[in-house]
Coordinates of C-alpha atoms in Angstrom, one line a residue:
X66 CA 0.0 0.0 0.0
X67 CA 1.2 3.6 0.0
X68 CA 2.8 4.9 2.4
X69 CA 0.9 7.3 5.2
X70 CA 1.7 9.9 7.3
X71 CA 0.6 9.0 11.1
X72 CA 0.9 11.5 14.3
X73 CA 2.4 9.8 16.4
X74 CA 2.4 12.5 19.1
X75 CA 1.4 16.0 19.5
X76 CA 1.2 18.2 23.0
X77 CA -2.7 17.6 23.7
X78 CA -2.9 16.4 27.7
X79 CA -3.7 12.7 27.2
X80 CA -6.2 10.3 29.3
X81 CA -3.4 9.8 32.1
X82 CA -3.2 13.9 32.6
X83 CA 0.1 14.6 31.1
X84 CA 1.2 16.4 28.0
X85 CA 4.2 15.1 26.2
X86 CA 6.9 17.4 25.2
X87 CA 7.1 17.1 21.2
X88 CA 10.3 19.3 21.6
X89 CA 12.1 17.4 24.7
X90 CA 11.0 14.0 22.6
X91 CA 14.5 11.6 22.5
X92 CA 14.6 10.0 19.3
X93 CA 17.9 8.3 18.3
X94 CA 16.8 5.3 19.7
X95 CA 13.3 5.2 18.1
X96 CA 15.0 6.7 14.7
X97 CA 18.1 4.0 14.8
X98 CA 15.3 1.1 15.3
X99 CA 11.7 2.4 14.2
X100 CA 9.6 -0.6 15.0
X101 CA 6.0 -0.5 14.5
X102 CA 4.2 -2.8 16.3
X103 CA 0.3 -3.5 16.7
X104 CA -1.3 -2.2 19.7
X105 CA 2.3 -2.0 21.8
X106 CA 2.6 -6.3 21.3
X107 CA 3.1 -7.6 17.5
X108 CA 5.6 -6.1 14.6
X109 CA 4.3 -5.2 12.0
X110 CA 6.1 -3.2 10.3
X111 CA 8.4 -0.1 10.8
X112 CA 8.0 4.1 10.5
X113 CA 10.2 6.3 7.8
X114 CA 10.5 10.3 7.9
X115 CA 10.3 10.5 11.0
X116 CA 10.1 14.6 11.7
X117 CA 8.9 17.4 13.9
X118 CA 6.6 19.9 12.4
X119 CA 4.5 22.3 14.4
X120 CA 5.0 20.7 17.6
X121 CA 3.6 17.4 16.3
X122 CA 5.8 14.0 15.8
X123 CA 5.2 12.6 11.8
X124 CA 6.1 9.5 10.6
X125 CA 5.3 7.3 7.4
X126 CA 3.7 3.9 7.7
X127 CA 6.0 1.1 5.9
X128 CA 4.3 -2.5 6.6
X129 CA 5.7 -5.7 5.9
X130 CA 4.2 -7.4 2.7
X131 CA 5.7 -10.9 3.1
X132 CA 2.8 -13.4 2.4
X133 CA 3.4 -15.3 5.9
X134 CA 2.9 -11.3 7.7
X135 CA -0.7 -12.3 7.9
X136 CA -1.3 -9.4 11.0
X137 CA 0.7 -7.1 9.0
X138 CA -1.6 -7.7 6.1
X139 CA -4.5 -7.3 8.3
X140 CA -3.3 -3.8 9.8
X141 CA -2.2 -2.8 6.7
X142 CA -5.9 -3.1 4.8
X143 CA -7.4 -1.4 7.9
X144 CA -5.2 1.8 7.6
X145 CA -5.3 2.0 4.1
X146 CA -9.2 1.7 4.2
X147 CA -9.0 4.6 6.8
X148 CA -10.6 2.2 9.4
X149 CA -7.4 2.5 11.9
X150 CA -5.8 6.0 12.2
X151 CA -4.1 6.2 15.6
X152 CA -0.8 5.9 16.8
X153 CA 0.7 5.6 20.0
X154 CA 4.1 5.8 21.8
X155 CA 5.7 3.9 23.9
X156 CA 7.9 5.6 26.1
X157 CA 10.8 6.0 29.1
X158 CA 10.2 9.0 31.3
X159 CA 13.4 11.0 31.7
X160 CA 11.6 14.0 33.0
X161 CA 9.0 15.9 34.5
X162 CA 8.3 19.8 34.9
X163 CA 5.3 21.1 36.2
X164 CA 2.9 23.8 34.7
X165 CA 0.3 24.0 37.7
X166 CA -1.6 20.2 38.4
X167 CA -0.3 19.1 34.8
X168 CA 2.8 17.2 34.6
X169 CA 4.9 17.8 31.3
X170 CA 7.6 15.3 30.0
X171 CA 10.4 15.1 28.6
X172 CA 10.7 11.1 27.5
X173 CA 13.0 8.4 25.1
X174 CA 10.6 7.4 22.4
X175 CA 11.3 3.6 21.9
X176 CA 8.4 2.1 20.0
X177 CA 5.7 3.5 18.1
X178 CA 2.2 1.1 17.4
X179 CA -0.6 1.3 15.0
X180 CA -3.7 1.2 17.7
X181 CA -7.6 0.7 17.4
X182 CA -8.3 3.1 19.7
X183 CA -5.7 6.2 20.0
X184 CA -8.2 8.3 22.6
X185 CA -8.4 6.1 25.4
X186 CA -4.9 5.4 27.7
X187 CA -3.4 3.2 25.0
X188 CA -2.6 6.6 23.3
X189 CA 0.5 6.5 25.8
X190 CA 2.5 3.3 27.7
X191 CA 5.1 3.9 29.8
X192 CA 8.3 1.1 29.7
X193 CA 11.3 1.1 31.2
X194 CA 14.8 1.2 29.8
X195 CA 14.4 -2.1 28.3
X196 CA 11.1 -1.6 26.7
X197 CA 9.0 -3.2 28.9
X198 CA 5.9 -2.3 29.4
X199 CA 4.5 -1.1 32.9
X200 CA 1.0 -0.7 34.6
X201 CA -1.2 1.9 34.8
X202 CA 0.0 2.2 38.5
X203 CA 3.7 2.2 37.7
X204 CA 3.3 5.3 35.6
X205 CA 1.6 6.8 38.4
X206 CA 4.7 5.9 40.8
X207 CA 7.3 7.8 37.9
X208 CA 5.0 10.3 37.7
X209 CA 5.0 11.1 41.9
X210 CA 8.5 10.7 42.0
X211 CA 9.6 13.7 40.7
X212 CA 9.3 16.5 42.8
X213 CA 6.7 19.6 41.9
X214 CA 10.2 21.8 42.3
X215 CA 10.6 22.5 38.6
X216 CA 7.6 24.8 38.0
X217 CA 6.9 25.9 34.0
X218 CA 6.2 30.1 34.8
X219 CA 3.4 31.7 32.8
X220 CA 5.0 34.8 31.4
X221 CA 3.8 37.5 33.5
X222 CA 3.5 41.2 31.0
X223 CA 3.8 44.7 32.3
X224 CA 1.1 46.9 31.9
X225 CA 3.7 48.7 29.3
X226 CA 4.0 45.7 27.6
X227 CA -0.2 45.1 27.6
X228 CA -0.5 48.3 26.1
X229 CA 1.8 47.8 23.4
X230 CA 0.1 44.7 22.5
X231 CA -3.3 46.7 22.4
X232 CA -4.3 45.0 25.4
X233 CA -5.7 45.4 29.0
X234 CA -4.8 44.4 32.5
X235 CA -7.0 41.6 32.4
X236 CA -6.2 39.5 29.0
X237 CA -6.4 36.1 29.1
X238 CA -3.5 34.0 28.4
X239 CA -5.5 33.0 24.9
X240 CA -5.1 36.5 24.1
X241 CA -1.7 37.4 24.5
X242 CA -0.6 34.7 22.9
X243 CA -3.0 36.0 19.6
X244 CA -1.7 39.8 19.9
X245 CA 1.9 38.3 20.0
X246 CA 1.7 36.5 16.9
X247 CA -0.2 39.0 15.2
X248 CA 2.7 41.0 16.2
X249 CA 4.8 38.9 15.1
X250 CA 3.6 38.7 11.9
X251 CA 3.7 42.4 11.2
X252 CA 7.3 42.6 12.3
X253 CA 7.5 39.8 9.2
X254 CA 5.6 42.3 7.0
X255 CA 7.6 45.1 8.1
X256 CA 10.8 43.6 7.2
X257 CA 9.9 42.4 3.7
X258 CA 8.7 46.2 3.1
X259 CA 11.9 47.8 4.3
X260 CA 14.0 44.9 2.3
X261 CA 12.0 45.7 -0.6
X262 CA 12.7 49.5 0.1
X263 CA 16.5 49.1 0.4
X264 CA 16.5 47.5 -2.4
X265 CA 14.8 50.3 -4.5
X266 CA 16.8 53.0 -2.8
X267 CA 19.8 50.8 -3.6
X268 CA 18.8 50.7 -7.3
X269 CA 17.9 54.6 -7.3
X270 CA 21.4 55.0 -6.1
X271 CA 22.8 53.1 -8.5
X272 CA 21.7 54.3 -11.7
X273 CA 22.2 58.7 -10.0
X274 CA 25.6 57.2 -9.8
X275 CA 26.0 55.7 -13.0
X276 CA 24.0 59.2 -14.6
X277 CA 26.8 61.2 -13.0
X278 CA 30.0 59.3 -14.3
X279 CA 28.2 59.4 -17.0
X280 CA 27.7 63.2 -17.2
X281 CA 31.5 63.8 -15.7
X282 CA 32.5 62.1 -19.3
X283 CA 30.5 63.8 -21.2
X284 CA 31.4 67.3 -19.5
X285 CA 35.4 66.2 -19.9
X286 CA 35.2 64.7 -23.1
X287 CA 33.3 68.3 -24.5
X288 CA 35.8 70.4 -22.2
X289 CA 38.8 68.5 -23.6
X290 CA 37.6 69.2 -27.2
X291 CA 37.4 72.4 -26.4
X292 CA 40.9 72.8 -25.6
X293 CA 40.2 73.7 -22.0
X294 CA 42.8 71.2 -20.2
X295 CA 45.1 68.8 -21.5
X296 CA 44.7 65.0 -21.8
X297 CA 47.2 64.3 -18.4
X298 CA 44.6 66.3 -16.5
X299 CA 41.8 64.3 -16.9
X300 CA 42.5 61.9 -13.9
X301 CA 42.4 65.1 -11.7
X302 CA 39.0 66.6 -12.8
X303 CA 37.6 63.2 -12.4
X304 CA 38.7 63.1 -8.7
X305 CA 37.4 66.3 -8.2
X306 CA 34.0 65.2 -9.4
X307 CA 33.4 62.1 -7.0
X308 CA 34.2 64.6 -4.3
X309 CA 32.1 67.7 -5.2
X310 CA 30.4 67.5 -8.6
X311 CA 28.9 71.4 -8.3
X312 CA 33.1 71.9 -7.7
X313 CA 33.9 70.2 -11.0
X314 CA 31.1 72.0 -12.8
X315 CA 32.1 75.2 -11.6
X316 CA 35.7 74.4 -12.4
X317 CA 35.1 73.3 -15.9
X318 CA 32.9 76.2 -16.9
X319 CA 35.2 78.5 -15.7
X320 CA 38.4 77.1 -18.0
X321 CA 39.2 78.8 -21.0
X322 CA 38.6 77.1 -24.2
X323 CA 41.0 77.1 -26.7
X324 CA 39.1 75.6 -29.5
X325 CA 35.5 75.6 -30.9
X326 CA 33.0 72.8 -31.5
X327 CA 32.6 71.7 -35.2
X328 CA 28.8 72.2 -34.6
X329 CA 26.2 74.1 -33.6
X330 CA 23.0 73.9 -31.7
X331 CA 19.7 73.2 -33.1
X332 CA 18.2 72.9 -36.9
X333 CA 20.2 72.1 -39.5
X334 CA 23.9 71.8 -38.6
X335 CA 26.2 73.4 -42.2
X336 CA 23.3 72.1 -44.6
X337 CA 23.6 68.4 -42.5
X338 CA 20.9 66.6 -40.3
X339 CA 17.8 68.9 -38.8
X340 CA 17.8 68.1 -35.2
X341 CA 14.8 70.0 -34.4
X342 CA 12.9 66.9 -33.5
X343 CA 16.1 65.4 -31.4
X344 CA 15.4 64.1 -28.2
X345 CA 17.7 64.0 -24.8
X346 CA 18.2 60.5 -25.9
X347 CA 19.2 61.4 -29.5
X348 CA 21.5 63.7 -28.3
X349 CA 23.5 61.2 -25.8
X350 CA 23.9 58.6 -28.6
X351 CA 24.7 61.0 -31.6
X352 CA 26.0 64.1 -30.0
X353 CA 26.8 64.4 -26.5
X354 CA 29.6 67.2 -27.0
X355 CA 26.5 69.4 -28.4
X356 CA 24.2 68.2 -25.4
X357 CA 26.5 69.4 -23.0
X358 CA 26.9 72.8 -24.7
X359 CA 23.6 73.3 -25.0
X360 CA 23.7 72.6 -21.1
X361 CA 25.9 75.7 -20.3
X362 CA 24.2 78.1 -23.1
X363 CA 20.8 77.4 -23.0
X364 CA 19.9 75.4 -19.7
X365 CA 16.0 75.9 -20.5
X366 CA 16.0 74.0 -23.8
X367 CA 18.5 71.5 -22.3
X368 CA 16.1 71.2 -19.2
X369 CA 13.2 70.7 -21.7
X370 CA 14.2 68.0 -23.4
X371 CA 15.5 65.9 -20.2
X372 CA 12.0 66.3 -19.1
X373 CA 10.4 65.4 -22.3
X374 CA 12.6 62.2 -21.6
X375 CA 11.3 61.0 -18.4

């Protein structure tokens, strides 16, 4: 049959008054040899992926298919015809703390059985180190034996604390618990938001950066054209743009040119190409020296068009 997934143990207080610690649970033993028997006395097969998820103990049924496994056979048609659904440990107490009347353990999982009925006290057996079972009345005796000196404190809040959780003085237990997760989950939110913003401010940054190399080239690579520093120079100007670009502007408008650009602005350039209808972008690819001087001598038609862009 195909394997299914049985819970074997979760941290409901059972018929005997105790609640089971699915995160103080010791498995090696159990994991190293997962027997499955039938109601704590017959194998019958044996439990795979055994895991932990949301405080409850999994495991996957594998039963044994020889023809002479006649019980095996038997249990195995009853679960897979959903008429047996219930699990139930058998267990070595190692521990005990104590919330209140209630009796929480910490145990050594050594067997886990397919049972008929998983409500009544067969959902739990307590055995001893060598897997033997014990009576109902020898669980009570490990029980008593540990002291009520390990107490499990409820989680007193401050009336601070209330508040911030949008609660009053008297909240039940039930209630904090929901106002903390809730919490919780907005903390969640708020830090995939502020991710999400980093990583657009990052990405803003990023291309104002790459925009202003790229408008300290253009600005140099005009500038030098115009005769207005030589090529050795070029290195020094660049430093002094990643420390104070309106610096470097101010510096490079205020050299003296030495030369004139082979073009000028606007319409038809000595008989050549009309760039009335150029855009910012036109200009960058086809004429950046021009851009730039149209940038110094007419900032309003430069400013047009690098808002006609955006």
């Amino acid at each position: 049959m195909a394997k299914k997934t049985f819970i074997l143990s979760d941290e409901t207080i059972n018929s005997y008054g105790f609640q089971l610690s699915t995160a103080k649970l010791h498995l090696d033993r159990f994991k190293t040899n997962p027997v499955m028997l039938y109601n704590h006395h017959e194998l019958v097969g044996k439990w795979e992926n055994i895991r932990i998820e949301n405080d409850k103990l999994l495991a996957d049924t594998v039963f044994m298919e020889d023809a002479e496994e006649v019980l095996s056979a038997k249990v195995s048609k009853r679960v897979e015809g959903g008429f047996v659904n219930g699990a139930s440990l058998g267990i070595n107490i190692i521990d005990v703390e104590w919330f209140g009347d209630i009796p929480v353990i910490e145990a050594e999982v050594i067997e886990c059985s397919v049972v008929d009925v998983p409500s009544n006290k067969n959902a739990v057996v307590l055995m001893n180190k060598d897997g033997e079972i014990l009576e109902e009345q020898e669980l009570k005796l490990s029980l008593e034996k540990f002291e009520k000196s390990k107490p499990i404190n409820k989680m007193k809040l401050s009336a601070a604390n209330l508040v911030t959780l949008g609660l009053d003085a008297n909240a039940t237990e039930e209630q904090i618990n929901a106002a903390v997760v809730k919490l919780a989950a907005t903390i969640a939110t708020l830090k995939g938001e502020n991710t999400n913003l980093k990583k657009g401010m990052d990405e803003i940054t990023q291309k104002a950066e790459a925009d202003r190399k790229l408008s300290v080239k253009a600005t140099l690579d005009t500038a030098f054209k115009l005769g207005k520093f030589p090529a050795e120079e070029r290195a020094d100007y660049e430093e002094l743009a990643d420390t104070s670009m309106a610096v470097f502007e101010k510096t490079i408008a205020n050299l003296t040119a030495t030369k004139k650009l082979p073009v000028e602005l606007g319409g038809k350039v000595g008989g050549g190409e009309d760039r009335s209808n150029w855009t910012a972008e036109d200009y960058r690819k086809k004429d950046t020296a021009a851009f730039l001087k149209m940038k110094a001598e007419n900032p309003q038609e430069f400013n047009r068009l690098v808002a006609a862009d955006k």
